[in-house]
Coordinates of C-alpha atoms (C1' of nucleotides) in Angstrom, one line a residue:
Chain A
X150 CA -39.9 -15.3 -14.2
X151 CA -41.8 -12.2 -13.5
X152 CA -40.5 -9.2 -15.4
X153 CA -39.0 -6.3 -13.6
X154 CA -41.1 -3.2 -13.8
X155 CA -38.3 -1.3 -15.1
X156 CA -35.2 -2.5 -16.8
X157 CA -31.8 -1.6 -15.5
X158 CA -31.7 1.5 -17.4
X159 CA -34.9 2.8 -16.2
X160 CA -36.7 2.3 -19.4
X161 CA -40.2 1.3 -19.3
X162 CA -43.0 1.2 -21.7
X163 CA -46.4 2.6 -21.7
X164 CA -49.0 0.3 -22.9
X165 CA -52.5 1.4 -22.7
X166 CA -55.4 -0.8 -22.9
X167 CA -58.8 0.3 -22.3
X168 CA -61.5 -2.2 -22.3
X169 CA -64.3 -1.1 -24.3
X170 CA -67.8 -0.8 -23.1
X171 CA -68.4 -4.4 -23.8
X172 CA -65.7 -5.9 -21.8
X173 CA -63.7 -7.6 -24.4
X174 CA -64.5 -5.0 -26.8
X175 CA -61.2 -3.3 -27.3
X176 CA -62.2 -1.7 -30.4
X177 CA -60.6 1.5 -29.9
X178 CA -58.4 2.3 -27.1
X179 CA -55.6 0.1 -27.4
X180 CA -52.6 2.3 -27.4
X181 CA -49.0 1.7 -27.0
X182 CA -46.7 4.5 -26.4
X183 CA -43.2 3.5 -26.9
X184 CA -41.0 3.7 -24.1
X185 CA -39.7 6.1 -21.8
X186 CA -37.6 6.2 -18.8
X187 CA -39.6 6.8 -15.7
X188 CA -37.0 6.2 -13.2
X189 CA -36.3 9.6 -12.2
X190 CA -33.5 8.5 -10.0
X191 CA -31.7 6.9 -12.8
X192 CA -32.2 9.8 -15.0
X193 CA -30.8 12.2 -12.5
X194 CA -27.7 10.2 -12.3
X195 CA -24.7 10.8 -14.3
X196 CA -24.5 9.2 -17.7
X197 CA -22.5 6.2 -16.6
X198 CA -25.1 5.4 -14.1
X199 CA -27.7 5.7 -16.7
X200 CA -26.0 3.8 -19.4
X201 CA -26.1 0.6 -17.6
X202 CA -24.8 -2.2 -19.7
X203 CA -23.3 0.0 -22.2
X204 CA -20.8 1.4 -19.9
X205 CA -18.6 -1.2 -21.1
X206 CA -18.3 0.3 -24.4
X207 CA -15.0 1.8 -25.0
X208 CA -15.3 5.5 -24.5
X209 CA -12.4 6.2 -26.7
X210 CA -14.1 5.1 -29.7
X211 CA -15.0 7.6 -32.2
X212 CA -18.4 9.1 -31.7
X213 CA -20.6 9.1 -34.6
X214 CA -22.0 12.3 -35.7
X215 CA -25.5 12.2 -36.9
X216 CA -24.8 13.3 -40.3
X217 CA -27.1 10.9 -42.0
X218 CA -30.0 13.3 -42.0
X219 CA -29.3 15.2 -45.0
X220 CA -28.4 12.0 -46.7
X221 CA -31.7 10.7 -45.8
X222 CA -33.4 13.4 -47.6
X223 CA -31.7 12.5 -50.7
X224 CA -32.3 8.9 -50.3
X225 CA -35.9 9.1 -49.7
X226 CA -36.6 9.5 -53.2
X227 CA -34.9 6.4 -54.0
X228 CA -36.9 4.3 -51.7
X229 CA -40.1 4.4 -53.6
X230 CA -38.6 3.8 -56.9
X231 CA -37.3 1.0 -58.9
X232 CA -38.3 -2.4 -58.0
X233 CA -40.4 -1.2 -55.3
X234 CA -44.0 -0.5 -55.6
X235 CA -45.2 3.0 -55.2
X236 CA -46.2 3.0 -51.7
X237 CA -45.9 6.6 -51.0
X238 CA -49.1 7.5 -52.6
X239 CA -50.8 7.7 -49.3
X240 CA -48.1 10.0 -48.1
X241 CA -49.7 12.8 -46.3
X242 CA -47.2 15.3 -45.1
X243 CA -48.7 16.5 -42.0
X244 CA -47.3 17.9 -38.9
X245 CA -48.6 16.2 -35.9
X246 CA -49.0 17.9 -32.8
X247 CA -45.7 16.5 -31.9
X248 CA -44.0 19.1 -33.9
X249 CA -45.6 21.7 -31.9
X250 CA -44.5 20.3 -28.7
X251 CA -40.9 20.5 -29.6
X252 CA -40.2 23.0 -27.0
X253 CA -42.5 21.8 -24.4
X254 CA -40.8 20.9 -21.2
X255 CA -42.1 18.1 -19.2
X256 CA -42.4 18.9 -15.6
X257 CA -42.1 15.4 -14.6
X258 CA -40.3 12.5 -15.9
X259 CA -43.4 10.6 -15.5
X260 CA -45.4 13.3 -17.1
X261 CA -47.0 11.5 -20.0
X262 CA -48.8 14.5 -21.3
X263 CA -46.8 14.5 -24.3
X264 CA -47.6 11.0 -24.8
X265 CA -51.3 11.6 -24.6
X266 CA -51.3 14.6 -26.7
X267 CA -48.9 13.5 -29.3
X268 CA -48.7 9.9 -29.6
X269 CA -51.9 8.3 -28.6
X270 CA -53.8 9.5 -31.5
X271 CA -51.3 7.8 -33.6
X272 CA -51.3 4.6 -31.7
X273 CA -54.9 4.1 -31.1
X274 CA -56.9 1.5 -32.9
X275 CA -59.3 4.0 -34.1
X276 CA -61.1 3.7 -37.2
X277 CA -59.4 3.8 -40.5
X278 CA -59.3 7.5 -40.4
X279 CA -57.3 7.3 -37.4
X280 CA -54.4 5.8 -39.2
X281 CA -54.2 6.4 -42.8
X282 CA -51.0 4.5 -43.0
X283 CA -50.9 2.5 -39.9
X284 CA -47.9 0.7 -38.7
X285 CA -47.6 -1.8 -36.1
X286 CA -46.0 0.7 -34.0
X287 CA -46.3 4.1 -35.3
X288 CA -48.4 6.3 -37.4
X289 CA -46.2 6.1 -40.3
X290 CA -46.0 9.2 -42.2
X291 CA -46.2 8.8 -45.8
X292 CA -43.3 11.0 -46.5
X293 CA -41.4 9.5 -43.8
X294 CA -40.5 13.0 -42.7
X295 CA -40.0 14.1 -39.2
X296 CA -43.7 14.4 -38.7
X297 CA -44.3 11.0 -37.3
X298 CA -44.6 10.5 -33.7
X299 CA -41.2 9.4 -32.9
X300 CA -39.1 11.5 -35.1
X301 CA -40.9 14.7 -34.2
X302 CA -40.5 13.9 -30.6
X303 CA -37.1 12.8 -30.6
X304 CA -35.4 14.4 -33.4
X305 CA -32.2 15.6 -32.1
X306 CA -32.2 18.5 -34.4
X307 CA -35.5 19.7 -33.2
X308 CA -35.0 19.1 -29.8
X309 CA -35.6 19.4 -26.4
X310 CA -38.6 17.3 -27.3
X311 CA -36.4 14.4 -27.7
X312 CA -35.9 14.7 -24.1
X313 CA -39.5 14.5 -23.5
X314 CA -39.7 11.3 -25.2
X315 CA -36.8 10.1 -23.3
X316 CA -38.1 11.2 -20.1
X317 CA -38.7 14.8 -19.9
X318 CA -36.9 17.4 -17.9
X319 CA -33.9 17.6 -15.8
X320 CA -31.8 14.7 -16.8
X321 CA -32.9 14.8 -20.3
X322 CA -29.5 15.4 -21.5
X323 CA -28.5 12.2 -20.0
X324 CA -31.6 10.4 -20.9
X325 CA -31.0 11.4 -24.5
X326 CA -28.0 9.2 -24.4
X327 CA -29.7 6.3 -22.9
X328 CA -29.6 3.2 -24.8
X329 CA -32.9 2.4 -26.3
X330 CA -34.6 -0.7 -25.0
X331 CA -35.0 -2.1 -28.4
X332 CA -32.8 -4.6 -30.0
X333 CA -31.2 -3.7 -33.3
X334 CA -33.6 -5.9 -35.2
X335 CA -36.5 -4.0 -33.7
X336 CA -34.9 -0.7 -34.4
X337 CA -34.4 -1.7 -38.0
X338 CA -37.8 -3.0 -38.2
X339 CA -39.2 0.3 -36.9
X340 CA -37.1 2.2 -39.3
X341 CA -38.2 0.2 -42.2
X342 CA -41.8 0.2 -41.2
X343 CA -41.8 3.9 -40.9
X344 CA -40.4 4.4 -44.3
X345 CA -43.0 5.3 -46.9
X346 CA -42.0 2.5 -49.1
X347 CA -41.4 0.1 -46.3
X348 CA -37.9 -0.3 -47.4
X349 CA -34.7 1.6 -46.6
X350 CA -31.1 1.6 -47.6
X351 CA -28.8 0.9 -44.8
X352 CA -27.9 4.5 -44.7
X353 CA -31.4 5.5 -44.1
X354 CA -31.7 3.0 -41.4
X355 CA -28.8 4.5 -39.7
X356 CA -30.4 7.8 -40.1
X357 CA -33.6 6.8 -38.7
X358 CA -32.0 5.3 -35.7
X359 CA -29.8 8.3 -35.2
X360 CA -32.8 10.5 -35.5
X361 CA -34.9 8.7 -33.1
X362 CA -32.3 7.4 -30.7
X363 CA -29.8 10.0 -30.2
X364 CA -27.9 7.7 -28.1
X365 CA -26.4 6.3 -31.1
X366 CA -25.1 9.6 -32.2
X367 CA -22.6 9.5 -29.5
X368 CA -22.3 5.7 -29.4
X369 CA -19.3 4.1 -30.9
X370 CA -19.6 3.3 -34.6
X371 CA -19.9 -0.3 -33.9
X372 CA -23.6 0.0 -33.8
X373 CA -23.7 0.4 -37.5
X374 CA -21.9 -2.7 -37.9
X375 CA -24.4 -4.3 -35.7
X376 CA -27.2 -2.9 -37.8
X377 CA -25.6 -4.4 -40.9
X378 CA -24.9 -7.5 -39.1
X379 CA -28.6 -7.7 -38.2
X380 CA -29.7 -7.0 -41.7
X381 CA -27.5 -9.7 -43.0
X382 CA -28.2 -12.2 -40.5
X383 CA -31.7 -11.6 -39.4
X384 CA -34.1 -13.4 -41.6
X385 CA -36.7 -10.9 -40.9
X386 CA -35.0 -8.5 -43.2
X387 CA -34.7 -8.8 -46.9
X388 CA -32.6 -7.1 -49.3
X389 CA -34.2 -5.6 -52.3
X390 CA -32.1 -4.5 -55.2
X391 CA -32.3 -1.0 -56.2
X392 CA -33.5 -0.3 -59.6
X393 CA -30.7 -0.2 -62.1
X394 CA -29.5 3.1 -63.2
X395 CA -30.5 4.7 -60.0
X396 CA -28.2 7.3 -58.8
X397 CA -26.8 6.8 -55.4
X398 CA -27.2 3.1 -56.1
X399 CA -24.8 2.0 -53.5
X400 CA -26.2 -0.7 -51.5
X401 CA -29.5 -2.2 -51.5
X402 CA -32.8 -1.5 -50.0
X403 CA -33.9 -3.4 -47.0
X404 CA -37.3 -4.4 -46.1
X405 CA -39.1 -6.5 -43.7
X406 CA -39.9 -9.9 -44.8
X407 CA -43.7 -10.0 -44.4
X408 CA -43.5 -13.5 -43.4
X409 CA -41.4 -12.6 -40.4
X410 CA -43.2 -9.5 -39.5
X411 CA -45.3 -11.3 -36.9
X412 CA -42.1 -12.3 -35.3
X413 CA -40.9 -8.8 -35.1
X414 CA -44.2 -7.6 -33.9
X415 CA -44.1 -10.3 -31.3
X416 CA -40.7 -9.1 -30.3
X417 CA -41.9 -5.6 -30.0
X418 CA -44.8 -6.7 -28.0
X419 CA -42.6 -8.6 -25.7
X420 CA -40.3 -5.8 -25.4
X421 CA -43.2 -3.6 -24.3
X422 CA -45.2 -5.7 -22.1
X423 CA -43.1 -6.8 -19.3
X424 CA -42.3 -3.2 -18.5
X425 CA -45.8 -2.2 -19.2
X426 CA -46.8 -3.8 -16.1
X427 CA -45.0 -1.2 -14.3
X428 CA -47.8 1.1 -15.0
X429 CA -50.3 -1.1 -13.3
X430 CA -48.8 0.2 -10.2
X431 CA -48.3 3.8 -10.4
X432 CA -44.7 4.9 -10.6
X433 CA -42.9 6.2 -7.6
X434 CA -43.2 9.7 -8.9
X435 CA -46.8 10.0 -9.7
X436 CA -47.9 11.5 -13.0
X437 CA -48.5 15.2 -12.9
X438 CA -51.9 16.7 -13.0
X439 CA -51.7 16.5 -16.7
X440 CA -51.5 12.8 -16.7
X441 CA -52.4 10.9 -19.7
X442 CA -55.9 9.8 -20.1
X443 CA -57.3 6.9 -18.4
X444 CA -56.9 4.6 -21.3
X445 CA -53.2 5.2 -21.3
X446 CA -52.7 3.0 -18.3
X447 CA -53.8 -0.3 -17.4
X448 CA -54.4 0.6 -13.9
X449 CA -57.8 0.1 -12.5
X450 CA -59.8 -2.1 -14.8
X451 CA -56.9 -2.8 -17.0
X452 CA -54.9 -4.2 -14.2
X453 CA -57.5 -6.7 -13.8
X454 CA -57.2 -7.7 -17.4
X455 CA -55.9 -11.0 -17.9
X456 CA -52.7 -11.2 -19.7
X457 CA -54.5 -12.9 -22.5
X458 CA -56.6 -9.9 -22.9
X459 CA -53.7 -7.7 -23.0
X460 CA -52.0 -9.9 -25.4
X461 CA -54.9 -9.9 -27.6
X462 CA -55.2 -6.2 -27.3
X463 CA -51.6 -5.8 -28.2
X464 CA -51.9 -8.0 -31.1
X465 CA -54.8 -6.0 -32.2
X466 CA -52.9 -2.9 -31.9
X467 CA -49.9 -4.2 -33.5
X468 CA -51.8 -5.7 -36.3
X469 CA -53.4 -2.4 -37.0
X470 CA -52.3 -2.5 -40.5
X471 CA -55.4 -2.8 -42.4
X472 CA -54.9 -5.0 -45.4
X473 CA -54.4 -3.0 -48.5
X474 CA -53.3 0.0 -46.8
X475 CA -49.7 -0.7 -47.3
X476 CA -47.8 -2.0 -50.0
X477 CA -44.8 -4.0 -49.2
X478 CA -41.8 -4.1 -51.5
X479 CA -41.1 -7.6 -50.6
X480 CA -44.6 -8.8 -50.8
X481 CA -46.8 -6.6 -52.8
X482 CA -49.6 -9.0 -52.4
X483 CA -49.9 -8.7 -48.7
X484 CA -48.0 -6.4 -46.6
X485 CA -49.8 -7.7 -43.6
X486 CA -52.3 -9.9 -45.2
X487 CA -54.5 -10.6 -42.3
X488 CA -56.3 -13.2 -44.2
X489 CA -53.1 -15.2 -44.0
X490 CA -53.0 -17.0 -40.8
X491 CA -49.4 -16.6 -40.3
X492 CA -49.9 -12.9 -40.4
X493 CA -51.9 -12.9 -37.3
X494 CA -50.1 -15.3 -35.3
X495 CA -48.5 -13.7 -32.5
X496 CA -47.4 -16.1 -30.0
X497 CA -46.0 -15.6 -26.7
X498 CA -43.2 -17.9 -27.2
X499 CA -40.0 -16.1 -26.4
X500 CA -38.3 -18.3 -28.8
X501 CA -40.5 -16.9 -31.5
X502 CA -39.2 -13.5 -31.4
X503 CA -37.6 -12.9 -34.6
X504 CA -34.1 -13.6 -34.8
X505 CA -31.6 -14.9 -37.1
X506 CA -32.5 -18.3 -38.3
X507 CA -35.1 -20.0 -36.4
X508 CA -38.0 -17.8 -37.0
X509 CA -40.1 -20.0 -39.2
X510 CA -39.7 -22.9 -37.1
X511 CA -40.3 -20.9 -34.1
X512 CA -43.5 -19.8 -35.5
X513 CA -44.5 -23.3 -35.8
X514 CA -43.6 -24.0 -32.4
X515 CA -45.8 -21.3 -30.9
X516 CA -46.3 -22.2 -27.4
X517 CA -49.5 -20.8 -26.3
X518 CA -49.8 -20.2 -22.7
X519 CA -52.0 -17.4 -21.9
X520 CA -52.5 -15.5 -25.0
X521 CA -55.8 -15.5 -26.5
X522 CA -54.3 -15.2 -29.9
X523 CA -52.0 -17.9 -29.1
X524 CA -55.0 -19.9 -28.5
X525 CA -55.7 -19.4 -32.1
X526 CA -52.7 -21.3 -32.7
X527 CA -53.9 -24.0 -30.6
X528 CA -57.0 -23.9 -32.6
X529 CA -55.1 -25.1 -35.5
X530 CA -54.2 -21.8 -37.0
X531 CA -50.6 -22.5 -37.4
X532 CA -50.2 -22.0 -41.0
X533 CA -49.2 -25.0 -42.9
X534 CA -47.0 -22.9 -45.0
X535 CA -45.1 -21.9 -42.0
X536 CA -44.1 -25.4 -41.3
X537 CA -41.4 -25.6 -43.7
X538 CA -38.9 -28.3 -43.2
X539 CA -35.4 -27.1 -42.8
X540 CA -36.3 -23.6 -43.6
X541 CA -33.1 -21.7 -43.6
X542 CA -32.7 -18.3 -45.1
X543 CA -35.4 -17.3 -47.3
X544 CA -37.3 -20.2 -48.4
X545 CA -36.8 -21.6 -51.8
X546 CA -40.5 -21.9 -52.2
X547 CA -41.1 -18.2 -52.0
X548 CA -40.1 -15.6 -54.4
X549 CA -37.0 -17.2 -55.3
X550 CA -35.4 -14.1 -56.7
X551 CA -34.8 -12.7 -53.3
X552 CA -34.3 -16.0 -51.7
X553 CA -31.6 -17.0 -54.0
X554 CA -30.1 -13.7 -54.0
X555 CA -29.2 -13.8 -50.5
X556 CA -28.3 -17.4 -50.0
X557 CA -28.4 -17.0 -46.3
X558 CA -26.8 -20.0 -44.8
X559 CA -27.5 -21.9 -41.7
X560 CA -25.9 -20.7 -38.6
X561 CA -24.7 -23.6 -36.8
X562 CA -26.3 -23.8 -33.4
X563 CA -28.9 -21.2 -34.3
X564 CA -31.4 -23.5 -35.9
X565 CA -32.8 -25.7 -33.4
X566 CA -36.4 -26.3 -34.0
X567 CA -38.2 -25.6 -30.8
X568 CA -40.2 -28.5 -29.9
X569 CA -43.8 -27.8 -30.2
X570 CA -45.9 -28.6 -27.2
X571 CA -49.4 -28.5 -28.3
X572 CA -51.7 -27.6 -25.5
X573 CA -54.7 -28.0 -27.6
X574 CA -58.0 -29.6 -26.8
X575 CA -56.4 -33.0 -26.6
X576 CA -56.5 -33.7 -22.9
X577 CA -56.0 -36.6 -20.8
X578 CA -58.2 -39.4 -21.9
X579 CA -61.1 -40.4 -19.8
X580 CA -61.7 -37.0 -18.4
X581 CA -64.5 -36.2 -20.6
X582 CA -66.1 -33.6 -18.5
X583 CA -62.8 -31.7 -18.0
X584 CA -62.0 -32.1 -21.6
X585 CA -65.3 -30.6 -22.7
X586 CA -64.8 -27.8 -20.3
X587 CA -61.4 -27.1 -21.7
X588 CA -62.8 -27.1 -25.1
X589 CA -65.5 -24.7 -24.1
X590 CA -62.8 -22.4 -22.7
X591 CA -60.8 -22.7 -25.8
X592 CA -63.8 -22.0 -28.0
X593 CA -64.7 -19.0 -25.8
X594 CA -61.2 -17.8 -26.2
X595 CA -61.3 -18.2 -29.9
X596 CA -64.6 -16.4 -30.1
X597 CA -63.3 -13.6 -28.0
X598 CA -60.3 -13.3 -30.1
X599 CA -62.5 -13.5 -33.1
X600 CA -64.5 -10.7 -31.8
X601 CA -61.4 -8.7 -31.4
X602 CA -60.3 -9.4 -34.9
X603 CA -63.7 -8.7 -36.2
X604 CA -63.7 -5.4 -34.5
X605 CA -60.6 -4.6 -36.4
X606 CA -62.2 -5.7 -39.5
X607 CA -59.8 -8.6 -39.7
X608 CA -61.0 -11.7 -41.2
X609 CA -58.8 -14.6 -40.6
X610 CA -59.0 -18.2 -40.6
X611 CA -60.0 -17.8 -37.0
X612 CA -63.5 -17.7 -38.4
X613 CA -62.8 -20.9 -40.1
X614 CA -61.6 -22.1 -36.8
X615 CA -64.8 -20.9 -35.2
X616 CA -66.7 -22.7 -37.8
X617 CA -64.8 -25.8 -37.2
X618 CA -65.2 -25.4 -33.5
X619 CA -68.9 -25.0 -33.9
X620 CA -69.0 -27.9 -36.2
X621 CA -67.2 -29.9 -33.7
X622 CA -69.6 -28.7 -31.1
X623 CA -72.5 -29.7 -33.3
X624 CA -71.1 -32.9 -34.2
X625 CA -70.6 -33.7 -30.6
X626 CA -74.2 -33.2 -29.9
Chain B
dG128 C1' -24.8 -25.8 -17.4
dA129 C1' -27.1 -25.6 -21.8
dC130 C1' -29.2 -22.9 -24.8
dA131 C1' -31.0 -18.9 -27.3
dA132 C1' -31.1 -14.1 -28.1
dC133 C1' -28.5 -10.3 -28.5
dG134 C1' -24.6 -7.2 -28.9
dT135 C1' -20.1 -6.3 -30.4
dA136 C1' -15.9 -6.7 -33.0
dA137 C1' -13.4 -7.9 -36.8
dA138 C1' -12.0 -9.6 -41.3
dC139 C1' -13.0 -9.8 -45.8
dA140 C1' -14.9 -8.9 -50.5
dG141 C1' -17.2 -6.1 -53.7
dC142 C1' -18.7 -1.8 -55.3
dC143 C1' -18.7 3.2 -56.0
Chain C
dA57 C1' -7.4 4.7 -52.4
dG58 C1' -10.9 5.1 -49.3
dG59 C1' -15.4 4.7 -47.8
dC60 C1' -19.5 2.2 -47.8
dT61 C1' -22.0 -2.0 -48.0
dG62 C1' -22.8 -6.8 -47.2
dT63 C1' -21.4 -11.3 -45.4
dT64 C1' -19.4 -14.1 -42.2
dT65 C1' -17.2 -15.6 -38.0
dA66 C1' -16.2 -15.3 -33.3
dC67 C1' -16.9 -14.2 -28.8
dG68 C1' -19.1 -12.1 -24.7
dT69 C1' -23.3 -11.1 -22.0
dT70 C1' -27.7 -11.9 -20.4
dG71 C1' -31.9 -14.4 -19.6
dT72 C1' -34.4 -18.7 -19.4

DNA sequence: GACAACGTAAACAGCC
DNA sequence: AGGCTGTTTACGTTGT
C-alpha cells in the first residue's frame, strides 16, 4: 500500500537526502528533519479538526499541566550517577541557533527555513565534528538542556518557536496541540536518547515529552499511563536501578536496550519515510523564498533515488552514532556498536518495528525487499545472537541482572515469530544465468551499502560479507 | 477476517 | 494517606 503523503493530521516529515558527488556517496547530506505539519488547511482548522483521531479523547479529563520541567532540572543530576556510566562528559552546553529563533515567525507553514537553519546542522551526517554526541535523531546535547534542536524549537516555555516546529504561523496555536506522529515508544526512545546519560526516570520522560510535544500538556493524563505502559511492556526499554542512597530515588531510570535500538530506529525511519515522500512532490503551498536548501528535499535527483538508496541513506543517518561516542547505561560496551551486526541491521519489515515482545524474532525475520541495508541481511548478516529461541523479555543470556530484574513475561498473542522469507541468492534451480545476475546485483548492493558504511566510518561484518561474496565469486571462477 | 501494532483505561502493588 | 512508579490485563482502533 502506498503511503499517503500526509497523515490524517497533516503531519509530515522532512527527510532530506542528497546524493553526493559520487552518486551513491551520501557521505554528508543525509538529513532528517523531524516532522511538521504542512497541511495548511488542516492547521487553519479548529482544533477538533486538527486533532484527528484524538478527538475521541474525553475532553473532560483533567488537563495535565507541564510542571515537569523544574523537576527535570533536579533529576538531571541523577541520571548520570549511580549505576550509570558517566556519559555526560561530552556535554557541551551550547545554544544552537534554534534558541535564537525562538521568536521567529514563519511566514509559511511550509517554510522550512527554521529547519534549514536550525536543524539541519544537527542532523547531517557530517564529520565527527558535526555531531559531538550524535543521536539517531537529534543532536543530543550533553547537558540535555533546552539547547538541542527539538527542545529549543518547541519548548513551550520559550515559545512561539514551538509553533514553528509544528508548522509555523497562523494556526500554530492549534498545531501546538496536534498529536505528534510518533508512537509512545518512539517518544520515549527520543527522550532517552536525548538525555545525556541515555537514561531517564519516568518523570523526565514525561518532561521531555511535554517539552517537545506540547500537545500532551493539554492531553488527558492517560498518556502518562501509556508511557509507563510502554516502558514496562516494550522490550526496547530497560529499567536501570538508581544508585542506592540517591535522593529522589523514586522510580528507576529507563534506558534503551541497545539490542533493540535498531528496531526503534527502524520504527523511526518508517515513521518518517512514508510521509517524506510528500516532499518529492512539492506541497500545495510552496515553500517560501527562504526555502530550505536543496538537500533538504528529495525532489529532483532525490526523487529518482531508489527507495533502497533512501533506506540506506536513512540508515546511515540514523546510525550516525559513532562508536565510542556514547556510553550506554545498559550496555557500556557498545551503545551502538556498529561492529555488531545487529546494530546495523535496519530492515524494512514492518513487523520489525520495535514493539512489545517480538522484537528479537522480528529482527531475525527481517524481510528485505528493497532496502540496500536489508540486503545485508540477505547477505547473511542476521546476527546469530539475535536468533534466540523463545526470546521473551530480556534474554537470559544477556546481562542477567537486568534481565532477571524485570522478568517480563510473554504476552499471549504478541509473540508470533514472523516467518522468515529469505530472498537471498538462492534462486530457482537451473536458472544459472539469472541466478548469477541476481548474485551480481546482491553483491553490488552489498558493496554499495558497504561504501555507505565505509563513508561513515562504520565497519561491520558487511565487509566480511563482501569478503565472502568475493570469495564466492572467486570460487565460482 | 486474522493479525500486529498501537493507544487507552484501569486495577493493583510497592515505595516514598 | 496520597501520589508516584511499575506491572499487568483488557479492549478498541487502525493498518496490513
